[in-house]
mmCIF file of C-alpha atoms in Angstrom:
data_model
loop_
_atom_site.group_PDB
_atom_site.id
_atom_site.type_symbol
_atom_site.label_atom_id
_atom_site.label_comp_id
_atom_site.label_asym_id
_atom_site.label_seq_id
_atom_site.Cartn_x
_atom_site.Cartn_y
_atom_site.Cartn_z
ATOM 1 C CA UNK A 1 144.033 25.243 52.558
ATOM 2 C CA UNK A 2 147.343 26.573 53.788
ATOM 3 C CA UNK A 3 148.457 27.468 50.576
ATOM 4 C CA UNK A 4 145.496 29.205 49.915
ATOM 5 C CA UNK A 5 145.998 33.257 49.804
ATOM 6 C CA UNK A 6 144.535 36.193 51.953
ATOM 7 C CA UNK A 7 142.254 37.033 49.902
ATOM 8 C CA UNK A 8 141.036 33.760 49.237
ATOM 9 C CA UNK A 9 140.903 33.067 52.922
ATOM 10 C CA UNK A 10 139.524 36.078 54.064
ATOM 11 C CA UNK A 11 136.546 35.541 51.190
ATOM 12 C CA UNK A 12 135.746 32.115 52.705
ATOM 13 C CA UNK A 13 135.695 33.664 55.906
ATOM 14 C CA UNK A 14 133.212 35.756 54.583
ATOM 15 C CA UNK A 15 131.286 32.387 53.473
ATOM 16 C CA UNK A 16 131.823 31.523 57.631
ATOM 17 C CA UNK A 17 134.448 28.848 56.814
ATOM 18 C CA UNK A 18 135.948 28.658 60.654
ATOM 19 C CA UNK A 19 139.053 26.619 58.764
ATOM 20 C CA UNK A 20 139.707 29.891 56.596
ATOM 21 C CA UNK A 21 139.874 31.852 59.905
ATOM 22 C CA UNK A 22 141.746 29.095 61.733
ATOM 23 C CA UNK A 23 144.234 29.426 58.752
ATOM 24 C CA UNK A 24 144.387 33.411 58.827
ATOM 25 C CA UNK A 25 145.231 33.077 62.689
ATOM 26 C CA UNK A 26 148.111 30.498 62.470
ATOM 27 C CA UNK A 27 149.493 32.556 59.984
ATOM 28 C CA UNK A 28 149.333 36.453 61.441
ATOM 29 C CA UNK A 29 147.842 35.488 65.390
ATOM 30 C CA UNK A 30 152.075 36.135 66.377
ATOM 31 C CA UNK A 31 152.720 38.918 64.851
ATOM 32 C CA UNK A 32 149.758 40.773 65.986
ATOM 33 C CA UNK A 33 150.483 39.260 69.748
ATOM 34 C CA UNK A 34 154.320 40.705 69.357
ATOM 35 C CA UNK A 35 153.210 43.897 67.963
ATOM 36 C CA UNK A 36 150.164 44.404 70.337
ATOM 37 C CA UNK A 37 152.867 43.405 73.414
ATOM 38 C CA UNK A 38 155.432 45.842 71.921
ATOM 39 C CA UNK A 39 152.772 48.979 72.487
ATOM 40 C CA UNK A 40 150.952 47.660 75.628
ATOM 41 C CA UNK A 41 154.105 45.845 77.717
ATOM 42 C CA UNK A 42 151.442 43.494 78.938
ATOM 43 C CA UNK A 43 150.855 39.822 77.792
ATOM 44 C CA UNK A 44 147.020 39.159 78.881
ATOM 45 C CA UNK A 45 146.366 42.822 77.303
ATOM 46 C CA UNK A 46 148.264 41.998 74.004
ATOM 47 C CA UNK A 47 146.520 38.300 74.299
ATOM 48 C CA UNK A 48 143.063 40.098 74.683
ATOM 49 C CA UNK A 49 143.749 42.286 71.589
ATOM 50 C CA UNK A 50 144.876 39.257 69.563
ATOM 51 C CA UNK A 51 141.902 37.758 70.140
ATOM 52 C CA UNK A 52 139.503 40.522 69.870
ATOM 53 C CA UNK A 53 140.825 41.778 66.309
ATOM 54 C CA UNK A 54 140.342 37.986 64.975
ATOM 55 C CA UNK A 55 136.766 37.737 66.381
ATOM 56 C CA UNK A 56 136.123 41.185 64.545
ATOM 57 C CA UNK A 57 137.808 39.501 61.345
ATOM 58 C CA UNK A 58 135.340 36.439 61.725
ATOM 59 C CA UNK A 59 132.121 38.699 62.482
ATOM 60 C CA UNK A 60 133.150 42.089 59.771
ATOM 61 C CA UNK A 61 135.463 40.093 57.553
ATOM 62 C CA UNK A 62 133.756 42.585 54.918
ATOM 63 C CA UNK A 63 136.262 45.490 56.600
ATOM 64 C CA UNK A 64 138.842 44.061 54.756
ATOM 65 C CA UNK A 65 138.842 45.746 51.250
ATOM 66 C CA UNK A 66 141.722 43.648 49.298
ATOM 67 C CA UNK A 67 141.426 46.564 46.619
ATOM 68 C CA UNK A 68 143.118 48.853 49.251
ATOM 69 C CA UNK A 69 146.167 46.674 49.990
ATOM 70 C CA UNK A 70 147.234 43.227 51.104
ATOM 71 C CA UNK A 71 145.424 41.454 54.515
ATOM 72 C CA UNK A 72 149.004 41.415 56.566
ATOM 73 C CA UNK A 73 149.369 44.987 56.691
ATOM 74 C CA UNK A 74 145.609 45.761 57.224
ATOM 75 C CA UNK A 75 145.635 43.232 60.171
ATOM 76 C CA UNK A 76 148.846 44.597 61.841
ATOM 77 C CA UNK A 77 147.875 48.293 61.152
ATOM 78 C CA UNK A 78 144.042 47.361 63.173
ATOM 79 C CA UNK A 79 146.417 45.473 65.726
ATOM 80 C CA UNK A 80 148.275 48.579 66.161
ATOM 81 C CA UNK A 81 145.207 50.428 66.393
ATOM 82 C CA UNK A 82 143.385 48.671 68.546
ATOM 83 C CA UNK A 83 146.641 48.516 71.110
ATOM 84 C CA UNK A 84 146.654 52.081 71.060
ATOM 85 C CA UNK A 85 142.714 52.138 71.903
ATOM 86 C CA UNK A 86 144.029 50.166 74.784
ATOM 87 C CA UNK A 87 146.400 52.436 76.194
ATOM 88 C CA UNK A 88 144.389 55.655 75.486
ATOM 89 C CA UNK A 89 141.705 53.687 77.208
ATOM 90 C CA UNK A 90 144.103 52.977 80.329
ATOM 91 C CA UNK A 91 145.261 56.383 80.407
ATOM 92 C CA UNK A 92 141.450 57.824 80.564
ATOM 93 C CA UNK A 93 140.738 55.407 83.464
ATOM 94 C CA UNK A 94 143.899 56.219 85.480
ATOM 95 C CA UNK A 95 142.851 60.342 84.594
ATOM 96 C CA UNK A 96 139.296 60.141 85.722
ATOM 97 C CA UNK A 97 140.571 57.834 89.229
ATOM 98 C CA UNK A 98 142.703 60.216 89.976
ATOM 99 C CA UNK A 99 140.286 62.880 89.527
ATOM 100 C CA UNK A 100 137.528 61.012 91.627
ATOM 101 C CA UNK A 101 140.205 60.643 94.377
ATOM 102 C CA UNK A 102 141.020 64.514 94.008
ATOM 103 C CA UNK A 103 137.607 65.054 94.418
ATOM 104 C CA UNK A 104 136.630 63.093 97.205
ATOM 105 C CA UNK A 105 139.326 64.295 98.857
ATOM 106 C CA UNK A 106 138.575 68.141 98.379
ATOM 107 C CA UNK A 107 135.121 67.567 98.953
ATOM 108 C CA UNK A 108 135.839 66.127 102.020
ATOM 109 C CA UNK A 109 138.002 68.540 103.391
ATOM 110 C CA UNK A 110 136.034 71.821 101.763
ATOM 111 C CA UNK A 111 133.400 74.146 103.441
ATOM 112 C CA UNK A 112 129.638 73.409 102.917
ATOM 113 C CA UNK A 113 129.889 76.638 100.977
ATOM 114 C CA UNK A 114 132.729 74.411 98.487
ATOM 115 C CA UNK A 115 130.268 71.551 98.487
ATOM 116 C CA UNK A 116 127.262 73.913 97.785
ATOM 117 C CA UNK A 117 129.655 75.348 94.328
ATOM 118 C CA UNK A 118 130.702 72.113 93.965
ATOM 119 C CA UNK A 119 127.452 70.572 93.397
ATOM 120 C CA UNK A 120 125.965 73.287 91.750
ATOM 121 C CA UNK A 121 128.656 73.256 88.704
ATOM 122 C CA UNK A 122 127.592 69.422 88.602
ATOM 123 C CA UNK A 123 123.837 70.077 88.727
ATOM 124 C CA UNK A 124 124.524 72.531 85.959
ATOM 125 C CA UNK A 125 126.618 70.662 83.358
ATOM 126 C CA UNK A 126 124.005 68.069 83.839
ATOM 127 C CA UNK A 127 121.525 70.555 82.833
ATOM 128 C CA UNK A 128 123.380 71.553 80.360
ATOM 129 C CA UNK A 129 124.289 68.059 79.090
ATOM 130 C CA UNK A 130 120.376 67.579 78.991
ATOM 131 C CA UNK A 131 119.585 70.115 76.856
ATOM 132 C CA UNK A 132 121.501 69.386 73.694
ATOM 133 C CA UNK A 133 120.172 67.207 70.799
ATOM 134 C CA UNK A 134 120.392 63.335 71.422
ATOM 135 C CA UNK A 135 122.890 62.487 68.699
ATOM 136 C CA UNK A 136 125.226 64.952 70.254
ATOM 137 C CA UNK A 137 124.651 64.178 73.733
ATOM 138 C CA UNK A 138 125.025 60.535 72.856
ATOM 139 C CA UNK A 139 128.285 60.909 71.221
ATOM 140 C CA UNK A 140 129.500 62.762 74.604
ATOM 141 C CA UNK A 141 128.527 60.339 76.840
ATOM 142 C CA UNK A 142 129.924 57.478 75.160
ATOM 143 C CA UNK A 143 133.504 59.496 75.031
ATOM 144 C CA UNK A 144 133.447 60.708 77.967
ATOM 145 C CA UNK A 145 131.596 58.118 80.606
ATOM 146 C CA UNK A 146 131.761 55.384 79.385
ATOM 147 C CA UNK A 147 135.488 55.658 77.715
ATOM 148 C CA UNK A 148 135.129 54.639 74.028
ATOM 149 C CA UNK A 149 136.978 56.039 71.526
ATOM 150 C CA UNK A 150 135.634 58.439 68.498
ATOM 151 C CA UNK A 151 136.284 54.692 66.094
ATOM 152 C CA UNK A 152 134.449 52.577 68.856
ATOM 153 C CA UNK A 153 131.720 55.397 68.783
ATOM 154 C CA UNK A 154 131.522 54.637 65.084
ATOM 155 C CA UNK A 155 131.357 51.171 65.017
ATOM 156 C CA UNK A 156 128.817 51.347 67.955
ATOM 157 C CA UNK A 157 126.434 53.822 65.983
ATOM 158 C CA UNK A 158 126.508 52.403 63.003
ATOM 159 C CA UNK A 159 127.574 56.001 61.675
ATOM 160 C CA UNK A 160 130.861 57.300 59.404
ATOM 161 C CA UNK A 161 133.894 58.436 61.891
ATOM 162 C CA UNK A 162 134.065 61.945 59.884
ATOM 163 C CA UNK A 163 130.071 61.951 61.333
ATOM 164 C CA UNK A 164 131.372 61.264 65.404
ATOM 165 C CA UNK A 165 134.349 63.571 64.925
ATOM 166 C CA UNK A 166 131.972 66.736 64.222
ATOM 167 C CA UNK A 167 129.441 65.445 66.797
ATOM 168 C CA UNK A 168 131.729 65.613 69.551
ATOM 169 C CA UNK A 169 132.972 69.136 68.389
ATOM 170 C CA UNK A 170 129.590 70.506 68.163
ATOM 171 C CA UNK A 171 128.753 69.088 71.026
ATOM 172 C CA UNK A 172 131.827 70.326 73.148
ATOM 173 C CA UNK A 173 131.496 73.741 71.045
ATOM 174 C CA UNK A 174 127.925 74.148 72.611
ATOM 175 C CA UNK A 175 128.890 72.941 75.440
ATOM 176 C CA UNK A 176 131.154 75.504 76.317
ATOM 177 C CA UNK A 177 129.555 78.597 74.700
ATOM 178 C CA UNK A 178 126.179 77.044 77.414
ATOM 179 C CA UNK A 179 128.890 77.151 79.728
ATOM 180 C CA UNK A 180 130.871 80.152 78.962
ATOM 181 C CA UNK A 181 128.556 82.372 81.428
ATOM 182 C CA UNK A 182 129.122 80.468 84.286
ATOM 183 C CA UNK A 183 132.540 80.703 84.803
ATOM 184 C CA UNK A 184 132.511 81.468 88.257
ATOM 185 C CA UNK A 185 131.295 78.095 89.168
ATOM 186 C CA UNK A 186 134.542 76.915 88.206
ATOM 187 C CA UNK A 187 136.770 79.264 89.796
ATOM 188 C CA UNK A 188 137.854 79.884 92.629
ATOM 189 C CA UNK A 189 136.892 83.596 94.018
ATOM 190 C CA UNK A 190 138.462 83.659 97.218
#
């Protein structure tokens, strides 16, 4: 079976042959590792992403479209992807800790008239958060709480990426005109 093609392989692992996939791996699973660990400059994170983009090619083999170009360059270009996801990922964590710690640390320090601003900018996005439809609100929540990209959003939903990419700018769009009038909640006056 090691002479077998991509595109033969990759149609048995559509049949849920684990040998085709076993094949697949022995054949790309280093170059996506070196490629992955040339973006991230982490082994267990380039290991993870290895892994992870081979358990999506087991359960979505069907992503692969061998119309649109050879399987190498469709798994490296995902690996590459995916690595990126990873760092953009990192990058939002580190931005939103840092943020916490800023906060906690203002609010600590600030008057109870800071803390009484403070909350009530928080009470209102919440509000305002509330208000809009639930595909949009959805879509803004999974960005920007729980960290997934606008392609994990996607995949998650079940819905086109074009579809997530004008969700979130409606969404931010009405989000900031809802906002727009309460400006001095987010400024300082003194």
């Amino acid at each position: 079976m090691s002479e077998a093609s991509d595109a033969e392989l990759v149609a048995r692992v559509r049949s849920r042959d684990r040998a085709a996939l076993e094949v697949l791996y022995d054949r790309y699973a280093r170059s996506v590792y070196s490629l992955a660990l040339s973006i991230l400059h982490d082994p267990g994170a380039a290991e993870e992403v290895t892994q992870e983009l081979f358990f999506h090619v087991w359960q979505y083999p069907q992503l692969y479209d061998a119309a649109r170009g050879p399987f190498g360059p469709w798994l490296l270009r995902s690996a590459r992807n995916r690595a990126i996801d990873v760092l953009r990922r990192r990058t939002r964590e580190r931005q939103l800790s840092w943020r916490l710690e800023m906060t906690t640390h203002v609010t600590n320090q600030n008057d109870p008239d800071d803390t009484a601003l403070q909350n009530e900018a928080v009470a209102r996005v919440r509000q305002v958060l509330a208000e809009l439809d639930s595909g949009l609100r959805q879509v803004i929540e999974l960005a920007y709480f729980e960290g997934l990209t606008q392609r994990e959003i996607a995949e998650r939903l079940g819905v086109p990426l074009g579809t997530v990419k004008t969700r979130v700018r409606t969404a931010l769009q009405r989000l900031a005109a809802a906002l727009a009038g309460d400006r001095e909640l987010w400024t300082d006056t003194r």
